[in-house]
């Protein structure tokens, strides 16, 4: 089930504004991987920067949180819980012997609105330092203040929402949402990372770009999809409304769209908009006053640049009385069809003409990926080069092209990748490996008999392949 397609002009949007939006994002240094723009429920512009593609799932990071909120809203509608229920009531056996009064007063509402009373994110303590039970570890960190009195973006709060749902239903988030949300919206691919048999909720969801857009359109339609009210309108209103102030003494320097307030796992924005929001530019922006939805996947540390470009170029392009410039729609369509990420610049030949071995130049603890690998073997192929990491994994790379493949044997699932490489000087070989399920890209540099590896953007959860991929259902 796909969304209906139209053209910008047919839905009252000047295609030149969309073109300028893409230009502005590129000029800001943002690396987009995909975009989809909807007006009046119709897809009017869509594009993927190859080697990313429409059918490829993408890690959403914290955009996952808005799907978790939706699951809680559905469970509230089914009478399974209330936002006024205390959090400890769901896990009585995990409550410390001498619990903090603030902990005892914490409610589901506080988890949803990031108002747990903690002044900072507890996720590192809970997951990296807290042992095997995240619920017990979360309860062991007393809130600094009364719940609801202070905002702190706390991903463990979202994990707790997922844990509550699983405790109540016996199902994972994925399993619970499948008949209630994913199937009705036609979201076939939806994979979620888990911890302690609980989908982590705050991150880890992998879906295609159109599924992000569908969530936005569902919320724009106040929870209605066709002739069905999938999500209660009251929940949509609560989730996307101001629930807590995001301006605190230690957040004064946050970008402007992070200072507009927070709902139930949705951020408020300028222009009476709201968004589901994930690290590195995973966005689902809903602008009710303009009947507009913007979905993006990306790899950037400057997420505000995407939103600023939307306010600056997309909003002025709406309902323009001037006719579109001649050929503008065709030019935009052609541009969107030809989007691609630049390949590695470099020559086909260098000082090494046959298989060459390179030793790791950094200690294992400091390696970005393949921490146990000591030797990288680079072998020329018809397309470019093969990169073999000891005898454990092999990745194909292309010269002035992206070569797609999978890496096996490094984690619970095969990992889709694309590689490009070249000699940027006679004695320095460089390769880039895109992990297509994610925003992340690994750069490998070989010179003087050694190799180094570094991320273009650092993966935030988990290590190497285990943290980069989500389990797929098996046949």
XYZ file of C-alpha atoms in Angstrom:
475
model
C 0.000 0.000 0.000
C 1.727 3.161 -1.219
C 0.794 6.779 -0.781
C -0.897 8.510 -3.729
C 1.361 10.531 -6.039
C 0.807 13.966 -7.530
C 2.855 16.936 -8.705
C 3.886 20.071 -6.812
C 1.837 22.406 -9.017
C -1.284 20.267 -8.744
C -1.113 20.632 -4.951
C -0.362 24.344 -4.914
C 3.414 24.169 -4.436
C 5.975 25.974 -6.569
C 8.547 23.328 -7.644
C 11.255 25.980 -7.607
C 10.841 26.204 -3.818
C 11.524 22.477 -3.475
C 14.577 22.845 -5.693
C 15.825 25.701 -3.523
C 15.232 23.643 -0.387
C 17.513 20.906 -1.752
C 20.127 23.508 -2.687
C 20.011 25.126 0.760
C 20.385 21.806 2.550
C 23.365 20.875 0.363
C 24.992 24.287 0.838
C 24.718 23.903 4.611
C 26.848 20.759 4.443
C 24.012 18.382 5.305
C 24.166 14.948 3.673
C 20.613 13.896 2.857
C 19.895 10.247 2.140
C 16.235 10.620 1.228
C 13.342 13.038 1.255
C 9.615 12.752 0.714
C 7.281 15.747 0.669
C 3.486 15.427 0.967
C 0.831 18.083 0.405
C -2.891 17.383 0.887
C -2.020 13.700 1.404
C -0.234 13.398 -1.952
C 3.475 12.727 -2.482
C 4.664 15.680 -4.579
C 8.442 15.161 -4.379
C 10.610 12.196 -3.442
C 14.229 11.289 -3.905
C 17.008 9.030 -2.644
C 20.698 9.768 -2.838
C 22.174 6.595 -4.361
C 23.268 4.116 -3.116
C 20.326 4.663 -0.720
C 17.072 3.534 -2.318
C 13.284 3.492 -1.731
C 13.165 -0.143 -0.603
C 16.084 0.143 1.849
C 15.196 0.466 5.535
C 17.022 3.162 7.476
C 17.791 3.407 11.188
C 15.527 6.105 12.654
C 17.371 6.708 15.911
C 15.064 8.787 18.163
C 12.382 9.156 15.524
C 11.569 5.669 16.874
C 10.254 7.382 20.010
C 7.178 8.707 18.192
C 6.212 5.171 17.156
C 6.588 4.140 20.810
C 4.323 7.011 21.853
C 1.764 5.821 19.318
C 1.831 2.336 20.836
C 1.214 3.758 24.308
C -1.685 5.829 22.944
C -3.256 2.698 21.510
C -2.802 0.842 24.794
C -4.422 3.741 26.682
C -7.358 3.587 24.276
C -7.690 -0.131 24.990
C -7.876 0.564 28.720
C -4.609 -1.208 29.505
C -3.114 1.781 31.318
C -3.518 5.481 32.027
C -0.989 8.291 31.688
C -1.633 8.958 35.387
C -0.493 5.477 36.466
C 2.690 5.465 38.514
C 5.681 3.869 36.812
C 6.610 1.715 39.800
C 3.157 0.107 39.773
C 4.096 -1.884 36.667
C 7.297 -3.334 38.164
C 6.782 -3.759 41.934
C 9.555 -6.353 42.193
C 12.126 -3.958 40.729
C 11.500 -1.062 43.134
C 14.453 -0.330 45.474
C 14.038 -1.127 49.154
C 14.128 2.566 50.059
C 12.701 4.310 46.992
C 12.943 8.030 46.432
C 9.631 9.889 46.879
C 10.245 11.407 43.448
C 10.462 7.906 41.962
C 7.218 6.874 43.636
C 5.517 9.983 42.201
C 6.740 9.430 38.631
C 3.875 8.720 36.218
C 3.544 7.493 32.662
C 2.841 11.099 31.670
C 6.317 12.027 32.920
C 7.962 9.296 30.851
C 6.112 10.438 27.743
C 6.995 14.115 28.212
C 10.622 13.631 29.309
C 9.825 15.054 32.706
C 11.061 12.204 34.907
C 12.700 14.648 37.321
C 16.225 13.687 36.257
C 18.349 16.626 35.166
C 20.221 14.624 32.546
C 19.883 11.555 30.377
C 20.343 8.349 32.367
C 20.783 6.080 29.341
C 24.543 5.612 29.609
C 24.270 4.725 33.293
C 21.381 2.361 32.715
C 22.672 0.519 29.672
C 26.446 0.837 29.818
C 26.998 0.772 33.563
C 23.835 -0.592 35.104
C 24.131 -4.330 34.605
C 21.600 -6.663 33.092
C 18.187 -5.243 34.053
C 17.484 -1.746 32.638
C 14.269 -1.359 34.671
C 16.045 -1.976 37.984
C 18.922 0.233 36.901
C 16.556 3.087 36.019
C 14.772 2.801 39.368
C 18.148 2.876 41.128
C 18.876 6.423 39.864
C 16.800 8.783 42.050
C 15.244 11.722 40.152
C 16.871 15.044 41.061
C 13.572 16.896 41.257
C 9.837 16.282 41.423
C 8.651 14.610 38.201
C 7.154 17.115 35.795
C 9.186 20.033 37.147
C 12.073 19.868 34.687
C 12.691 18.649 31.128
C 15.626 16.358 30.385
C 15.781 14.397 27.141
C 16.098 10.956 28.676
C 16.031 7.999 26.322
C 15.647 5.530 29.165
C 12.198 7.031 29.780
C 11.181 5.720 26.370
C 12.667 2.304 27.089
C 10.497 2.226 30.194
C 7.415 2.906 28.057
C 8.322 -0.073 25.889
C 8.943 -2.222 28.960
C 5.549 -1.223 30.368
C 3.816 -2.164 27.122
C 5.544 -5.560 27.058
C 4.714 -6.169 30.723
C 1.036 -5.416 30.057
C 0.599 -7.233 26.749
C 3.314 -9.870 26.604
C 4.227 -8.478 23.191
C 7.102 -6.432 21.863
C 6.453 -2.982 20.435
C 6.849 -4.451 16.964
C 4.416 -7.254 17.648
C 1.878 -4.966 19.287
C 2.018 -2.375 16.491
C 1.895 -4.887 13.643
C -1.923 -5.390 13.501
C -2.810 -1.993 14.969
C -0.546 0.344 12.988
C 1.954 -1.259 10.645
C -0.452 -3.469 8.695
C -3.201 -0.820 8.311
C -0.609 1.691 7.045
C 1.015 -0.833 4.730
C 4.329 -0.792 6.618
C 5.725 -4.176 5.687
C 9.323 -3.695 6.805
C 9.718 -2.679 10.452
C 12.625 -4.045 12.486
C 13.499 -2.956 16.023
C 16.588 -3.543 18.148
C 15.852 -4.989 21.581
C 17.392 -5.339 25.025
C 16.289 -7.897 27.631
C 13.553 -9.062 25.235
C 12.162 -5.509 25.108
C 12.284 -3.399 21.934
C 14.397 -0.471 23.096
C 11.772 2.070 22.056
C 13.991 5.148 22.130
C 15.908 4.109 19.005
C 16.561 1.049 16.893
C 13.509 1.077 14.610
C 14.318 0.544 10.927
C 11.720 1.421 8.276
C 11.723 2.838 4.739
C 11.263 6.557 4.091
C 7.668 6.174 2.932
C 6.784 4.613 6.291
C 8.099 7.738 8.033
C 5.877 9.830 5.759
C 2.884 7.616 6.517
C 3.269 8.211 10.247
C 3.321 11.950 9.614
C 0.276 11.824 7.375
C -1.604 9.723 9.940
C -0.954 12.337 12.607
C -1.799 15.175 10.233
C -5.152 13.428 9.695
C -5.605 13.316 13.480
C -5.177 9.552 13.623
C -7.571 8.699 10.806
C -6.546 6.497 7.870
C -9.135 5.994 5.178
C -12.361 5.054 6.918
C -10.653 3.919 10.159
C -9.659 5.880 13.244
C -6.392 4.061 13.905
C -5.167 6.342 16.699
C -7.597 8.276 18.922
C -7.807 11.930 17.929
C -7.411 12.849 21.597
C -4.065 11.049 21.709
C -2.807 12.789 18.571
C -3.749 16.133 20.120
C -2.013 15.345 23.430
C 1.092 13.832 21.858
C 1.712 16.761 19.521
C 0.803 19.568 21.931
C 3.061 21.402 24.368
C 3.413 19.267 27.502
C 6.622 20.656 29.019
C 9.014 23.556 28.551
C 12.289 22.522 26.881
C 14.145 25.707 27.838
C 16.182 25.031 30.960
C 19.235 26.839 32.353
C 21.538 24.240 30.802
C 19.761 24.224 27.395
C 19.876 27.933 26.544
C 22.160 27.383 23.546
C 19.934 24.765 21.899
C 18.832 25.522 18.300
C 15.580 27.431 18.025
C 13.433 24.426 17.041
C 14.588 22.582 20.157
C 13.239 25.390 22.365
C 9.581 25.204 21.298
C 8.403 22.645 23.857
C 7.863 18.882 23.918
C 4.772 16.710 23.728
C 4.512 12.963 24.129
C 7.680 11.870 22.309
C 7.162 14.577 19.676
C 8.971 17.921 19.524
C 7.140 21.168 18.931
C 8.506 23.415 16.138
C 8.193 26.929 14.860
C 5.199 27.714 12.602
C 2.846 25.637 14.775
C 4.528 22.524 13.429
C 5.698 19.411 15.266
C 8.115 16.634 14.460
C 9.328 13.137 15.146
C 13.072 13.567 15.367
C 16.099 11.251 15.242
C 19.837 11.837 15.466
C 21.725 12.867 12.344
C 18.662 14.247 10.554
C 15.987 11.557 10.632
C 12.862 13.726 10.502
C 9.107 13.516 10.157
C 7.926 17.144 10.175
C 4.188 17.836 10.225
C 2.909 21.352 9.435
C -0.868 21.260 9.994
C -1.478 24.880 8.945
C 0.000 24.058 5.519
C -1.296 20.464 5.233
C 2.322 19.423 4.677
C 4.520 16.495 5.739
C 8.280 16.338 5.205
C 10.182 13.092 5.792
C 13.969 12.887 5.595
C 16.793 10.508 6.362
C 20.267 11.974 6.581
C 23.718 12.036 8.163
C 24.393 15.432 9.703
C 25.291 17.016 13.012
C 23.475 20.224 11.945
C 19.867 19.095 12.129
C 18.555 22.647 12.481
C 19.810 23.346 8.947
C 17.182 20.990 7.485
C 14.375 22.677 9.407
C 15.618 26.179 8.605
C 15.747 25.306 4.912
C 12.156 24.042 5.116
C 10.905 27.226 6.781
C 12.895 29.413 4.380
C 12.096 27.718 1.076
C 9.185 25.279 1.368
C 6.691 27.425 3.240
C 7.002 30.405 0.840
C 6.476 27.989 -2.069
C 2.964 27.083 -0.892
C -0.114 28.431 -2.646
C 1.880 30.756 -4.830
C -0.316 32.714 -7.233
C 2.478 32.970 -9.790
C 2.658 30.157 -12.347
C 5.603 27.775 -12.043
C 8.565 28.622 -14.227
C 8.487 26.860 -17.564
C 10.088 23.444 -17.253
C 10.570 23.768 -13.470
C 8.539 20.685 -12.658
C 10.344 18.558 -15.242
C 13.694 19.861 -14.008
C 12.830 18.983 -10.404
C 11.638 15.522 -11.382
C 14.855 14.908 -13.318
C 16.964 16.163 -10.441
C 15.216 13.952 -7.905
C 15.650 10.909 -10.138
C 19.395 11.495 -10.460
C 20.416 12.130 -6.859
C 23.557 10.346 -5.673
C 26.218 10.666 -3.023
C 29.691 11.497 -4.337
C 32.045 8.576 -4.675
C 35.620 8.514 -3.411
C 37.827 10.690 -5.586
C 40.982 8.950 -6.709
C 42.894 7.110 -9.377
C 42.457 3.500 -10.436
C 46.180 2.840 -9.967
C 48.758 3.465 -7.248
C 52.054 2.059 -6.132
C 50.399 -1.266 -5.276
C 49.179 -3.085 -8.371
C 48.362 -6.453 -6.846
C 47.043 -7.667 -3.489
C 48.482 -5.528 -0.693
C 48.396 -6.158 3.053
C 48.111 -3.373 5.638
C 48.492 -3.672 9.406
C 46.126 -1.831 11.754
C 47.756 1.413 12.895
C 45.705 1.901 16.088
C 45.088 -0.164 19.245
C 42.074 -2.473 19.133
C 40.153 -0.418 21.721
C 40.325 2.659 19.500
C 39.237 1.060 16.232
C 35.976 2.257 14.694
C 34.975 -1.148 13.362
C 36.415 -4.666 13.139
C 38.251 -4.143 16.471
C 39.874 -7.575 16.339
C 41.154 -7.158 12.781
C 44.899 -6.853 12.452
C 45.353 -7.125 8.686
C 43.457 -5.532 5.801
C 44.076 -7.007 2.349
C 43.272 -4.805 -0.658
C 42.932 -6.666 -3.974
C 42.135 -5.063 -7.353
C 38.967 -6.347 -9.077
C 37.214 -5.566 -12.345
C 34.932 -3.065 -10.577
C 37.441 -1.615 -8.158
C 38.894 -3.377 -5.125
C 38.060 -6.079 -2.615
C 38.743 -5.281 1.040
C 39.269 -8.340 3.242
C 39.489 -7.890 7.012
C 41.677 -10.783 8.204
C 39.642 -13.788 7.066
C 36.377 -12.649 8.646
C 34.683 -10.244 6.237
C 35.060 -9.027 2.679
C 33.626 -5.857 1.157
C 33.636 -4.915 -2.528
C 34.311 -1.305 -3.505
C 33.987 0.439 -6.851
C 36.100 2.992 -8.658
C 34.017 6.131 -9.256
C 30.977 4.019 -8.355
C 29.239 2.516 -5.350
C 29.282 -1.276 -5.314
C 26.567 -2.798 -3.144
C 26.866 -6.008 -1.170
C 26.455 -7.525 2.266
C 28.826 -8.319 5.093
C 28.254 -11.671 6.753
C 29.573 -13.342 9.854
C 30.070 -10.186 11.934
C 26.773 -10.072 13.809
C 23.266 -11.520 14.101
C 22.277 -10.571 10.541
C 23.829 -9.803 7.185
C 24.571 -6.089 6.866
C 23.900 -4.280 3.569
C 26.779 -2.048 2.518
C 28.038 -0.048 -0.443
C 31.690 0.715 -1.083
C 33.744 3.136 -3.163
C 37.516 3.614 -3.242
C 40.487 5.119 -5.050
C 44.139 6.110 -4.821
C 44.157 9.781 -3.781
C 47.922 9.807 -4.279
C 50.452 7.318 -5.579
C 50.928 5.772 -2.129
C 47.640 6.463 -0.295
C 44.529 4.365 -0.848
C 41.156 5.450 0.548
C 37.866 3.599 0.751
C 34.452 4.501 2.113
C 31.889 1.944 3.258
C 28.269 3.052 3.660
C 26.163 0.947 6.017
C 22.900 1.230 4.136
C 20.639 0.390 7.105
C 22.020 3.433 8.903
C 23.233 7.023 8.492
C 26.834 5.867 8.960
C 29.868 5.701 6.720
C 33.309 4.302 7.501
C 36.466 5.763 5.932
C 39.545 3.555 5.609
C 42.941 4.983 4.712
C 45.889 2.784 3.734
C 49.441 4.105 3.477
C 52.986 3.048 4.381
C 51.908 -0.497 5.181
C 49.243 0.437 7.744
C 45.521 1.274 7.725
C 43.278 3.487 9.851
C 39.487 3.597 10.118
C 37.129 6.348 11.266
C 33.405 7.099 11.213
C 31.961 10.066 9.354
C 29.300 10.061 12.097
C 29.651 7.989 15.235
C 27.077 5.209 15.809
C 25.289 5.996 19.056
C 24.067 2.600 20.252
C 25.920 -0.668 20.343
C 29.149 -1.622 18.663
C 30.074 -2.521 15.132
C 27.578 -4.741 13.372
C 25.499 -5.708 16.420
C 24.604 -2.066 16.960
C 24.118 -1.231 13.315
C 21.572 -3.848 12.361
C 18.217 -4.961 13.662
C 16.958 -8.536 13.680
C 14.924 -9.542 10.637
C 12.154 -12.112 10.784
C 13.243 -15.457 9.435
C 11.217 -17.430 6.932
